[in-house]
Amino acid sequence: MIRRVTRRWLEEVLTSVPGKRIAVLSNSRIADVLDQLADLLEFQGANAFRIRAYRSATRAIRNTSTSIAQVAQQHPKNLTHIDGIGKSVAEKCVELVQRGSLDQLDQLLRQIPKSVLAMLRIPGLGPKKAAAIYQQLGITTLEQLREACEAERIRTLKGFGPKSEQMILKGIGLAERAGKRIYWAVADQQVQQLRDYMAGCHAVQQLEFAGSYRRGKETVGDLDLLVVSEDSTRVMDYFGRFPDVADTIARGETKMSVRLGDGLQVDLRVVTSRSFGAALQYFTGSKEHNVILRSLAKKENLKINEYGVFRLEDQTEQVVAGQTEADVYNVLGLPVFPPELREARQEFQWAARNELPELVTASDIRGDLHMHTTATDGNGTLEEMVDAARKRGLDFVAITDHSQRLSMLDGLDPKRLLDQWSQIDQLNDQLDGDFLVLKGIECDILENGDMDLPDEVLAQADWVVASVHFGQRQSREQITSRILGALAHPFVSAIAHPTGRLINRRDAYEVDMEAVLQAASEHGKLMELNAHPARLDLNDVHCAAAKELGVPIVISTDAHSVAGLDMMRYGVLQARRGGLTASDVANTHTWAEIQQAIGGKR
Ligand code: DGT
Ligand code: CA
Ligand code: CA
Ligand code: ZN
């Protein structure tokens, strides 16, 4: 186990800004460090009891609401009063909080080759198995590991089989991809910091982030920063002093690339105001979109590049556009495509027919139909979640805690669910029509295709999202038929996170999405776009396919805390990439209208 993808970890993604020093170490951050220490000790073959002690301590640290950092600072002796934390772990906590690192961990990190550490990061491999591979086959790099899998040498080791080779190969792919691209939401935090910082440079006249970030792509490879200035030297000097810059990769007259502390590359280009629009258009991309644009320009006898649009007349080039992005597109007879649509999918056809969709915006959203409370694995109480949703200007929410099968998350059995629903009735009475709380449930679709709760219970819900949490490794036929079954079920309203993927962490399960969307359309059901930055499920392409079939998308935060409600905008961004308008998105409508769509009040 390197780092299981737990809900807490997913929430943490958003609070762990890469490269930023965190003033107070969060519990999950502390647990991550101790887990890493345990991993490396296990890799070295340390005493199993010691490792187990670390593991149970990290579990305890993740599960307590007491701030370990605070206790370690103020009353270090009290640390051992927390269940699961012994003397030696307590000492580690104090050291970590005081020094910001652990001496023992630093030493181990120096001893074990970097490439071996990369092996430890492969999902499903784990320290023990990695150690066996390292010691018995002498494998030290991911490349060697891949070769050994392909040559079927891994299965010669005790405890490994053909299946493990397949798993490792898949894991290598994931680990490699994970190292290269970051979640859009994490890129966004870095962008905000850079924006704030660059605003302090007087030589900067205008500034914009282009590239995949501006297009809202689910993951971002590097950041592309465009600055208008007359003094590129000053801008680049200032940029180089950004506190999180780890090293400068390259620097020229007007171009500079740096690497930030967490490995993220930022490309800076300084341009004149005359060519800002052209540069913004060019560096926003995508490359494929630009290829089409260039060929359209050529037909008009125009040339387009990052400096402007030029007309070729008698061997000379006349500038016809460049200052604004609108000029650049308009001179070619095109509308200004929203950046999210610039992927060379359908945008040019839409423009030709004058049918460019007016994309949904965050302010169109009226309700949030998937969230959890302290009744299961959420951090906010029913009242806190409702209060926070009202403060965010929503009109309605559905409370959708987990169903009983998720027993480790305290999933609700019929009795507890009905209790929660009567609390919701009372809450609605108090709210007196100002806001609507819907009685919902996130009901598991069991391995055999049955729903996790009896029909007579589901029949009383206002809103049921059905999801696959177990048996994700079943065949394409099995999983598809489970989801088709749920869609045919009279009391199911929508399918939650329909492919189960976790970006950079876990692939989507095998499912026939065409058949699923077809069935959703036939039964008048909705499909979720889960807004969590690590999910974004359905993705942009699936959303576009749903739209084609007239299947409404419901964008939901799946919030497990009050802060989780703010993830809505990440979902909206992907919906925009899928070309969805407000009317394509169910939760831009009133609850009464949504009810109509899912077949009226039952
Ligand atoms: P990323 O960074 O991998 O997430 O994706 P992008 O799209 O940000 O790609 P990047 O950073 O390599 O380049 C930024 C933009 O610059 C890209 O979207 C389009 C433009 N661009 C870069 N190289 C070329 C090229 O060779 N031809 C054309 N037409 N455009 C390019
Ligand atoms: Ca980029
Ligand atoms: Ca770039
Ligand atoms: Zn959920």
XYZ file of C-alpha atoms and ligand atoms in Angstrom:
636
model
C 0.000 0.000 0.000
C 1.503 3.308 -1.017
C -1.381 5.603 -0.700
C -4.830 4.216 -0.982
C -7.197 6.519 -2.738
C -9.387 7.443 0.139
C -11.995 10.115 0.131
C -9.837 12.085 2.508
C -6.961 11.959 0.126
C -9.165 13.285 -2.649
C -10.248 16.206 -0.508
C -6.626 16.775 0.342
C -5.680 17.204 -3.307
C -7.236 20.608 -3.178
C -5.637 21.799 0.009
C -2.122 20.612 -0.765
C -1.007 23.355 -3.078
C 2.131 22.105 -4.782
C 5.255 23.777 -3.577
C 3.515 25.927 -1.028
C 4.668 25.621 2.555
C 1.684 24.754 4.623
C 1.650 26.713 7.860
C -0.091 24.084 9.957
C 0.444 20.515 8.834
C -2.886 18.822 8.315
C -3.477 15.395 9.794
C -3.567 13.761 6.395
C -0.310 15.418 5.457
C 1.310 14.030 8.614
C -0.211 10.621 7.931
C 1.117 10.716 4.351
C 4.656 11.320 5.600
C 4.421 8.533 8.169
C 2.940 6.221 5.547
C 5.882 6.951 3.315
C 8.252 6.175 6.169
C 6.405 2.892 6.790
C 6.594 2.070 3.076
C 10.339 2.560 2.988
C 10.851 0.589 6.194
C 8.746 -2.209 4.790
C 10.767 -2.063 1.587
C 13.893 -2.530 3.662
C 12.349 -5.515 5.407
C 11.941 -3.902 8.807
C 10.138 -5.617 11.657
C 6.514 -6.317 10.761
C 5.207 -5.213 14.162
C 6.834 -1.846 13.829
C 5.296 -1.345 10.433
C 1.883 -2.383 11.634
C 2.215 0.137 14.463
C 2.892 2.886 11.920
C -0.044 1.826 9.780
C -2.512 1.839 12.628
C -1.133 5.188 13.776
C -1.645 6.761 10.341
C -5.185 5.413 10.257
C -5.821 6.931 13.671
C -4.319 10.250 12.593
C -6.489 10.369 9.484
C -9.599 9.551 11.463
C -9.291 11.904 14.378
C -10.632 15.427 14.247
C -8.007 16.553 16.773
C -5.241 18.524 15.070
C -2.096 16.436 15.590
C 0.095 19.413 14.691
C -1.517 21.548 17.350
C -1.195 18.925 20.059
C 2.407 18.255 19.010
C 3.169 21.947 19.392
C 1.273 22.675 22.578
C 1.018 19.468 24.599
C 3.279 16.879 22.946
C 2.840 14.497 25.895
C -0.882 14.240 25.126
C -0.244 12.707 21.723
C -0.062 9.215 23.169
C -3.536 9.728 24.660
C -4.887 9.417 21.148
C -5.869 5.831 20.409
C -3.398 4.098 18.112
C -0.503 6.509 18.725
C 2.402 5.112 20.698
C 5.517 6.752 22.054
C 7.694 6.410 18.971
C 5.043 7.683 16.558
C 4.382 10.592 18.911
C 8.076 11.504 18.762
C 7.977 11.395 14.978
C 4.960 13.696 14.956
C 6.739 16.222 17.140
C 9.867 16.076 14.996
C 7.842 16.505 11.824
C 5.887 19.444 13.140
C 8.958 21.176 14.534
C 11.457 20.544 11.731
C 9.134 20.101 8.773
C 10.801 16.766 7.968
C 11.939 13.487 9.505
C 15.599 12.668 9.832
C 15.032 8.928 9.414
C 12.917 9.450 6.308
C 15.519 11.763 4.774
C 18.201 9.131 5.379
C 16.123 6.360 3.799
C 15.371 8.585 0.821
C 19.109 9.058 0.336
C 19.850 5.335 0.603
C 17.221 3.993 -1.754
C 17.808 4.813 -5.429
C 15.334 7.302 -6.911
C 14.275 4.900 -9.644
C 13.372 2.313 -7.026
C 11.222 4.893 -5.253
C 9.346 5.293 -8.522
C 8.605 1.549 -8.389
C 7.103 1.995 -4.944
C 4.633 4.481 -6.386
C 3.069 1.967 -8.741
C -0.526 1.348 -7.691
C -0.964 -2.246 -6.582
C 2.726 -3.068 -6.244
C 3.512 -2.111 -2.650
C 6.826 -2.080 -0.777
C 7.100 -5.817 -0.104
C 6.567 -6.843 -3.702
C 8.780 -4.033 -4.960
C 11.508 -5.253 -2.607
C 11.216 -8.804 -3.952
C 11.513 -7.559 -7.524
C 14.450 -5.322 -6.647
C 16.362 -7.894 -4.625
C 15.658 -11.055 -6.606
C 15.672 -9.714 -10.153
C 17.912 -6.687 -9.627
C 15.363 -4.425 -11.274
C 15.836 -0.756 -10.446
C 13.938 1.226 -13.081
C 10.392 1.342 -14.428
C 11.763 0.554 -17.885
C 13.423 -2.657 -16.633
C 10.265 -3.517 -14.768
C 8.184 -3.113 -17.914
C 10.575 -5.333 -19.868
C 10.529 -7.989 -17.149
C 6.729 -8.015 -17.207
C 6.644 -8.299 -20.972
C 9.228 -11.083 -20.895
C 7.059 -12.859 -18.292
C 9.904 -12.959 -15.788
C 7.947 -11.470 -12.887
C 5.746 -14.550 -12.653
C 8.803 -16.656 -11.816
C 8.912 -14.969 -8.394
C 7.105 -16.499 -5.473
C 3.732 -14.876 -4.925
C 3.503 -13.377 -8.436
C 1.526 -14.627 -11.421
C 0.476 -13.539 -14.925
C -2.216 -11.391 -13.327
C 0.352 -9.468 -11.283
C 2.326 -8.775 -14.454
C -0.773 -7.292 -16.063
C -1.467 -5.198 -12.969
C 2.090 -3.923 -12.829
C 2.073 -2.965 -16.518
C -1.133 -1.037 -16.029
C 0.279 0.559 -12.894
C 3.449 1.668 -14.670
C 1.330 3.477 -17.245
C -0.659 5.212 -14.547
C 2.421 6.133 -12.514
C 4.102 7.577 -15.587
C 1.102 9.632 -16.554
C 0.557 10.764 -12.963
C 4.054 12.186 -12.835
C 3.529 14.313 -15.895
C 0.123 15.956 -15.725
C -1.631 17.634 -12.838
C -5.327 18.148 -12.116
C -6.763 21.346 -13.524
C -7.825 22.375 -10.025
C -4.257 22.071 -8.745
C -2.955 24.029 -11.750
C -5.556 26.675 -10.972
C -4.191 27.181 -7.467
C -0.703 27.626 -8.874
C -2.098 30.059 -11.467
C -3.749 32.190 -8.784
C -0.473 32.453 -6.878
C 1.471 33.388 -9.986
C -1.169 35.970 -10.928
C -0.945 37.579 -7.505
C 2.822 37.583 -7.625
C 3.176 38.922 -11.174
C 0.729 41.726 -10.397
C 3.538 43.180 -8.287
C 5.752 43.772 -11.344
C 5.351 47.295 -12.726
C 6.638 46.317 -16.140
C 3.656 43.985 -16.669
C 0.893 45.684 -18.692
C -1.335 42.698 -19.263
C -1.182 39.030 -18.360
C -3.007 35.869 -19.354
C -2.536 32.133 -18.885
C -3.016 30.307 -22.187
C -2.576 26.623 -23.122
C -4.548 23.680 -21.799
C -5.187 25.575 -18.572
C -7.225 28.197 -20.415
C -9.022 25.471 -22.352
C -10.043 23.905 -19.037
C -8.585 20.509 -19.859
C -9.013 17.983 -17.035
C -5.253 17.733 -16.592
C -2.555 20.242 -17.412
C 0.967 19.403 -18.626
C 2.548 22.821 -18.167
C 1.474 26.422 -17.743
C 1.810 28.957 -20.548
C 2.011 32.511 -19.274
C 1.703 35.450 -21.676
C 2.732 38.919 -20.601
C 2.470 42.220 -22.466
C 5.436 44.434 -21.637
C 7.956 46.819 -23.192
C 10.648 45.530 -20.855
C 11.021 41.771 -21.157
C 14.270 41.716 -19.150
C 12.595 43.164 -16.113
C 9.606 40.840 -16.434
C 11.827 37.775 -16.740
C 14.069 38.815 -13.852
C 11.004 39.300 -11.695
C 9.455 36.022 -12.835
C 12.676 34.181 -11.965
C 12.412 35.427 -8.394
C 8.982 33.824 -7.821
C 9.621 32.062 -4.488
C 8.528 28.656 -5.742
C 10.920 28.548 -8.717
C 13.226 25.535 -8.308
C 15.290 26.087 -11.445
C 15.391 27.948 -14.719
C 15.248 25.577 -17.665
C 15.866 28.124 -20.408
C 15.974 31.868 -20.954
C 16.073 33.850 -24.182
C 15.160 37.365 -25.330
C 11.418 37.072 -24.760
C 10.966 33.434 -23.697
C 11.739 31.804 -20.408
C 10.893 28.423 -18.859
C 11.148 27.536 -15.211
C 10.386 24.522 -13.080
C 8.484 25.016 -9.844
C 9.125 23.121 -6.616
C 6.661 20.361 -7.384
C 8.020 19.839 -10.895
C 5.442 21.880 -12.802
C 6.938 23.752 -15.755
C 5.880 27.325 -16.554
C 6.617 28.822 -19.966
C 6.663 32.615 -20.034
C 6.456 34.633 -23.213
C 6.708 38.398 -23.281
C 4.950 40.010 -26.238
C 4.039 43.497 -27.452
C 0.504 44.780 -27.166
C 0.287 44.799 -30.981
C 0.560 41.019 -31.125
C -1.053 40.076 -27.804
C -4.288 38.787 -29.389
C -2.424 36.696 -31.927
C -0.127 35.271 -29.252
C -3.023 34.517 -26.947
C -4.851 32.737 -29.744
C -1.750 30.810 -30.807
C -0.643 29.699 -27.346
C -4.134 28.815 -26.186
C -4.253 26.166 -28.874
C -5.069 23.462 -29.090
C -2.478 22.612 -31.657
C -5.107 20.754 -33.682
C -7.489 23.716 -33.555
C -4.673 25.948 -34.788
C -3.889 23.619 -37.659
C -7.438 23.991 -38.968
C -7.345 27.731 -38.415
C -4.160 28.044 -40.435
C -5.602 26.117 -43.329
C -8.726 28.304 -43.316
C -6.487 31.384 -43.338
C -4.540 30.025 -46.247
C -7.710 29.674 -48.318
C -8.326 33.384 -47.736
C -4.785 34.115 -48.801
C -3.919 35.060 -45.237
C -1.053 33.941 -43.045
C -1.516 33.482 -39.291
C 1.108 33.021 -36.599
C 1.784 34.105 -33.025
C 2.558 37.676 -34.168
C -0.600 38.384 -36.126
C -2.667 37.736 -39.231
C -1.052 38.956 -42.459
C -2.305 39.494 -46.016
C 0.109 38.604 -48.769
C 0.121 41.351 -51.377
C 2.743 41.710 -54.100
C 5.399 39.853 -52.072
C 4.767 42.051 -48.993
C 2.918 41.206 -45.809
C 0.270 43.552 -44.470
C -0.824 43.142 -40.856
C -4.599 42.764 -40.720
C -5.084 41.658 -37.098
C -3.134 40.869 -33.925
C -4.009 43.129 -31.043
C -7.041 41.244 -29.764
C -8.112 37.653 -30.070
C -11.485 38.818 -31.409
C -9.739 40.626 -34.293
C -7.833 37.477 -35.154
C -10.940 35.290 -35.405
C -13.190 37.948 -36.938
C -10.837 38.783 -39.757
C -11.166 35.124 -40.760
C -14.959 35.409 -40.602
C -15.085 33.306 -37.425
C -16.609 33.859 -33.994
C -14.395 33.957 -30.914
C -14.557 30.340 -29.838
C -14.756 29.860 -26.081
C -11.330 28.368 -25.211
C -13.009 25.210 -23.883
C -14.217 24.380 -27.392
C -10.893 24.746 -29.162
C -10.153 21.047 -29.529
C -10.837 20.524 -33.244
C -13.940 18.524 -32.464
C -17.070 20.180 -33.827
C -16.391 23.861 -33.260
C -15.672 24.785 -36.880
C -18.785 22.981 -38.149
C -20.867 24.757 -35.516
C -19.380 28.102 -36.525
C -20.089 27.426 -40.200
C -23.745 26.780 -39.390
C -23.836 29.700 -36.975
C -24.734 27.271 -34.193
C -21.961 27.779 -31.689
C -23.605 26.768 -28.393
C -23.960 29.306 -25.629
C -22.129 27.395 -22.919
C -23.409 26.816 -19.411
C -21.839 29.009 -16.711
C -21.387 28.506 -12.979
C -24.036 31.121 -12.222
C -26.640 29.081 -14.135
C -26.477 26.333 -11.500
C -29.471 26.288 -9.129
C -29.025 23.105 -7.145
C -26.602 20.385 -6.154
C -27.942 16.847 -6.218
C -25.153 14.741 -4.723
C -23.580 15.308 -1.305
C -22.740 13.499 1.913
C -23.095 14.305 5.589
C -21.730 13.077 8.906
C -24.358 10.331 8.737
C -21.861 8.505 6.491
C -18.424 9.702 5.399
C -19.029 13.453 5.127
C -17.474 16.054 7.434
C -20.466 18.400 7.599
C -23.764 17.788 9.357
C -27.042 17.922 7.465
C -27.668 21.444 8.772
C -24.144 22.632 7.953
C -24.333 21.355 4.386
C -27.740 22.930 3.823
C -26.662 26.200 5.356
C -23.518 26.321 3.215
C -25.490 25.544 0.053
C -27.919 28.387 0.810
C -25.015 30.764 1.393
C -23.710 29.795 -2.020
C -26.929 30.966 -3.584
C -28.404 27.584 -4.462
C -32.176 26.938 -4.357
C -32.137 23.232 -3.557
C -29.892 20.298 -2.660
C -30.313 16.556 -2.425
C -28.700 14.783 0.503
C -27.332 11.531 -0.890
C -25.417 9.618 1.719
C -24.106 6.126 1.034
C -26.241 3.002 1.282
C -25.694 0.091 3.674
C -23.306 -1.958 1.538
C -20.585 0.634 2.204
C -20.400 -0.493 5.793
C -16.865 0.804 6.321
C -18.210 4.266 5.534
C -21.211 3.796 7.818
C -23.593 3.340 4.882
C -27.265 3.823 5.768
C -29.643 0.924 6.282
C -33.375 1.559 5.755
C -33.938 2.567 9.354
C -31.172 5.160 9.544
C -32.116 6.459 6.108
C -35.757 6.936 7.098
C -34.554 8.706 10.241
C -32.497 11.076 8.137
C -35.455 11.705 5.877
C -37.674 12.671 8.780
C -34.969 15.112 9.895
C -35.062 16.518 6.373
C -38.849 16.904 6.589
C -38.429 18.922 9.760
C -35.671 21.015 8.243
C -37.861 21.803 5.233
C -40.636 22.914 7.551
C -38.239 25.328 9.241
C -36.976 26.586 5.890
C -40.563 27.390 4.989
C -40.175 27.300 1.221
C -37.019 29.447 1.120
C -34.914 26.502 0.172
C -35.615 22.875 -0.625
C -33.786 19.864 0.808
C -34.486 16.695 -1.134
C -34.571 13.267 0.398
C -31.973 11.376 -1.549
C -29.626 8.426 -1.394
C -26.522 7.279 -3.240
C -27.583 3.677 -3.629
C -25.048 1.028 -4.572
C -25.662 -1.181 -7.559
C -24.597 -4.516 -6.087
C -22.364 -7.000 -7.884
C -25.366 -9.079 -8.930
C -27.163 -6.024 -10.309
C -29.613 -5.615 -7.426
C -30.068 -2.271 -5.735
C -28.647 -2.067 -2.216
C -31.970 -0.916 -0.702
C -35.487 -2.361 -1.032
C -37.885 -0.825 -3.553
C -40.343 0.283 -0.883
C -37.608 2.459 0.629
C -36.337 3.838 -2.691
C -39.933 4.626 -3.633
C -40.048 7.199 -0.842
C -36.967 9.088 -2.036
C -37.184 12.314 -4.016
C -33.940 11.539 -5.767
C -31.822 8.401 -6.137
C -28.323 8.344 -7.584
C -27.096 4.839 -8.301
C -23.421 3.955 -8.326
C -21.004 1.114 -8.838
C -18.521 0.888 -5.965
C -17.968 -2.857 -5.759
C -17.052 -5.351 -8.443
C -15.387 -2.754 -10.634
C -13.203 -5.431 -12.165
C -16.133 -7.334 -13.606
C -16.350 -7.832 -17.366
C -17.663 -5.139 -19.678
C -20.862 -7.152 -20.145
C -21.449 -7.532 -16.415
C -20.849 -3.921 -15.506
C -22.843 -2.623 -18.449
C -25.778 -4.834 -17.596
C -25.675 -3.738 -13.943
C -25.890 -0.099 -15.016
C -28.567 -0.818 -17.622
C -30.530 -2.552 -14.883
C -30.270 0.501 -12.648
C -31.394 2.757 -15.478
C -34.456 0.572 -16.018
C -35.259 0.658 -12.302
C -38.341 2.808 -11.689
C -36.906 4.668 -8.690
C -33.424 5.482 -9.931
C -32.994 9.108 -11.044
C -29.376 9.242 -12.216
C -26.142 7.271 -12.440
C -23.360 8.732 -10.294
C -19.750 8.950 -11.548
C -20.678 6.586 -14.379
C -17.220 5.246 -15.314
C -15.601 5.116 -11.872
C -12.311 6.561 -13.034
C -9.950 8.511 -10.785
C -7.734 10.618 -12.993
C -4.057 9.574 -12.725
C -5.012 6.954 -10.131
C -7.459 4.432 -11.448
C -8.746 3.721 -14.928
C -12.431 3.738 -15.755
C -14.081 0.386 -15.434
C -15.086 -1.371 -18.616
C -18.501 -0.167 -19.663
C -20.379 0.218 -22.933
C -21.111 3.933 -22.655
C -23.093 4.024 -25.889
C -25.519 1.437 -24.586
C -25.711 3.228 -21.241
C -26.509 6.606 -22.800
C -29.052 4.987 -25.100
C -30.774 3.394 -22.115
C -30.709 6.657 -20.146
C -32.418 8.316 -23.078
C -35.078 5.589 -23.329
C -35.889 5.574 -19.618
C -35.721 9.336 -19.156
C -32.855 9.133 -16.679
C -30.062 11.603 -16.046
C -26.315 11.079 -16.121
C -24.011 12.688 -13.583
C -20.981 14.790 -14.295
C -19.205 14.406 -10.976
C -17.384 17.712 -10.434
C -14.587 16.403 -8.240
C -11.294 17.349 -9.972
C -10.013 13.790 -9.712
C -13.224 12.344 -11.148
C -14.794 14.627 -13.780
C -16.952 11.674 -14.655
C -18.635 11.720 -17.167
C -15.843 13.405 -19.053
C -16.208 16.112 -21.711
C -16.473 13.692 -24.634
C -19.138 11.573 -22.934
C -21.080 14.736 -22.076
C -21.106 15.686 -25.740
C -22.376 12.198 -26.609
C -25.120 12.483 -23.981
C -26.177 15.808 -25.457
C -26.478 14.241 -28.916
C -28.924 11.699 -27.483
C -30.818 14.322 -25.522
C -29.769 12.862 -22.165
C -29.614 15.642 -19.551
C -26.435 15.908 -17.518
C -26.598 16.684 -13.813
C -23.434 18.368 -12.528
C -22.891 17.405 -8.902
C -20.162 18.102 -6.390
C -20.402 14.840 -4.418
C -19.286 17.130 -1.577
C -18.008 15.403 1.545
C -17.579 18.714 3.367
C -18.782 22.288 3.178
C -15.707 23.203 1.136
C -16.540 20.394 -1.267
C -19.548 22.386 -2.471
C -17.135 24.775 -4.187
C -16.086 22.092 -6.636
C -19.116 22.799 -8.803
C -17.092 25.060 -11.084
C -14.720 22.255 -12.060
C -17.704 20.300 -13.303
C -19.106 23.286 -15.145
C -15.774 23.718 -16.938
C -15.891 20.144 -18.251
C -19.543 20.530 -19.242
C -18.492 23.562 -21.278
C -15.813 21.461 -22.966
C -18.567 19.034 -23.850
C -20.453 21.880 -25.539
C -23.322 21.861 -23.032
C -25.656 24.828 -22.742
C -27.608 25.688 -19.606
C -30.617 23.841 -20.938
C -28.576 20.637 -21.426
C -27.709 20.655 -17.715
C -30.525 19.452 -15.475
C -29.567 21.385 -12.354
C -29.795 24.770 -14.048
C -33.537 24.148 -13.991
C -35.939 24.305 -11.052
C -36.613 21.166 -9.036
C -40.154 21.054 -10.446
C -38.733 21.007 -13.972
C -36.206 18.297 -13.076
C -39.010 16.203 -11.604
C -40.876 16.496 -14.884
C -37.788 15.271 -16.701
C -37.467 12.200 -14.485
C -41.090 11.293 -14.819
C -43.049 13.471 -12.442
C -43.603 12.952 -8.740
C -43.709 9.291 -7.946
P -0.293 20.699 -22.090
O 0.668 21.745 -21.654
O 0.351 19.438 -22.505
O -1.368 20.454 -21.098
O -1.061 21.221 -23.414
P -1.000 22.629 -24.131
O -2.115 22.648 -25.108
O -0.940 23.723 -23.141
O 0.320 22.537 -24.986
P 1.711 23.307 -24.913
O 2.011 23.830 -23.560
O 2.706 22.365 -25.499
O 1.545 24.495 -25.935
C 0.668 25.552 -25.684
C -0.043 25.932 -26.931
O 0.899 26.475 -27.887
C -0.693 24.785 -27.671
O -1.972 24.485 -27.173
C -0.749 25.315 -29.061
C 0.496 26.129 -29.184
N 1.538 25.343 -29.830
C 2.594 24.774 -29.246
N 3.345 24.136 -30.155
C 2.731 24.291 -31.330
C 2.996 23.855 -32.669
O 3.970 23.184 -32.948
N 2.093 24.219 -33.629
C 1.000 24.967 -33.338
N 0.142 25.295 -34.297
N 0.725 25.371 -32.107
C 1.574 25.051 -31.126
Ca 0.677 24.005 -21.563
Ca 4.040 24.917 -22.753
Zn -21.118 10.237 -3.328
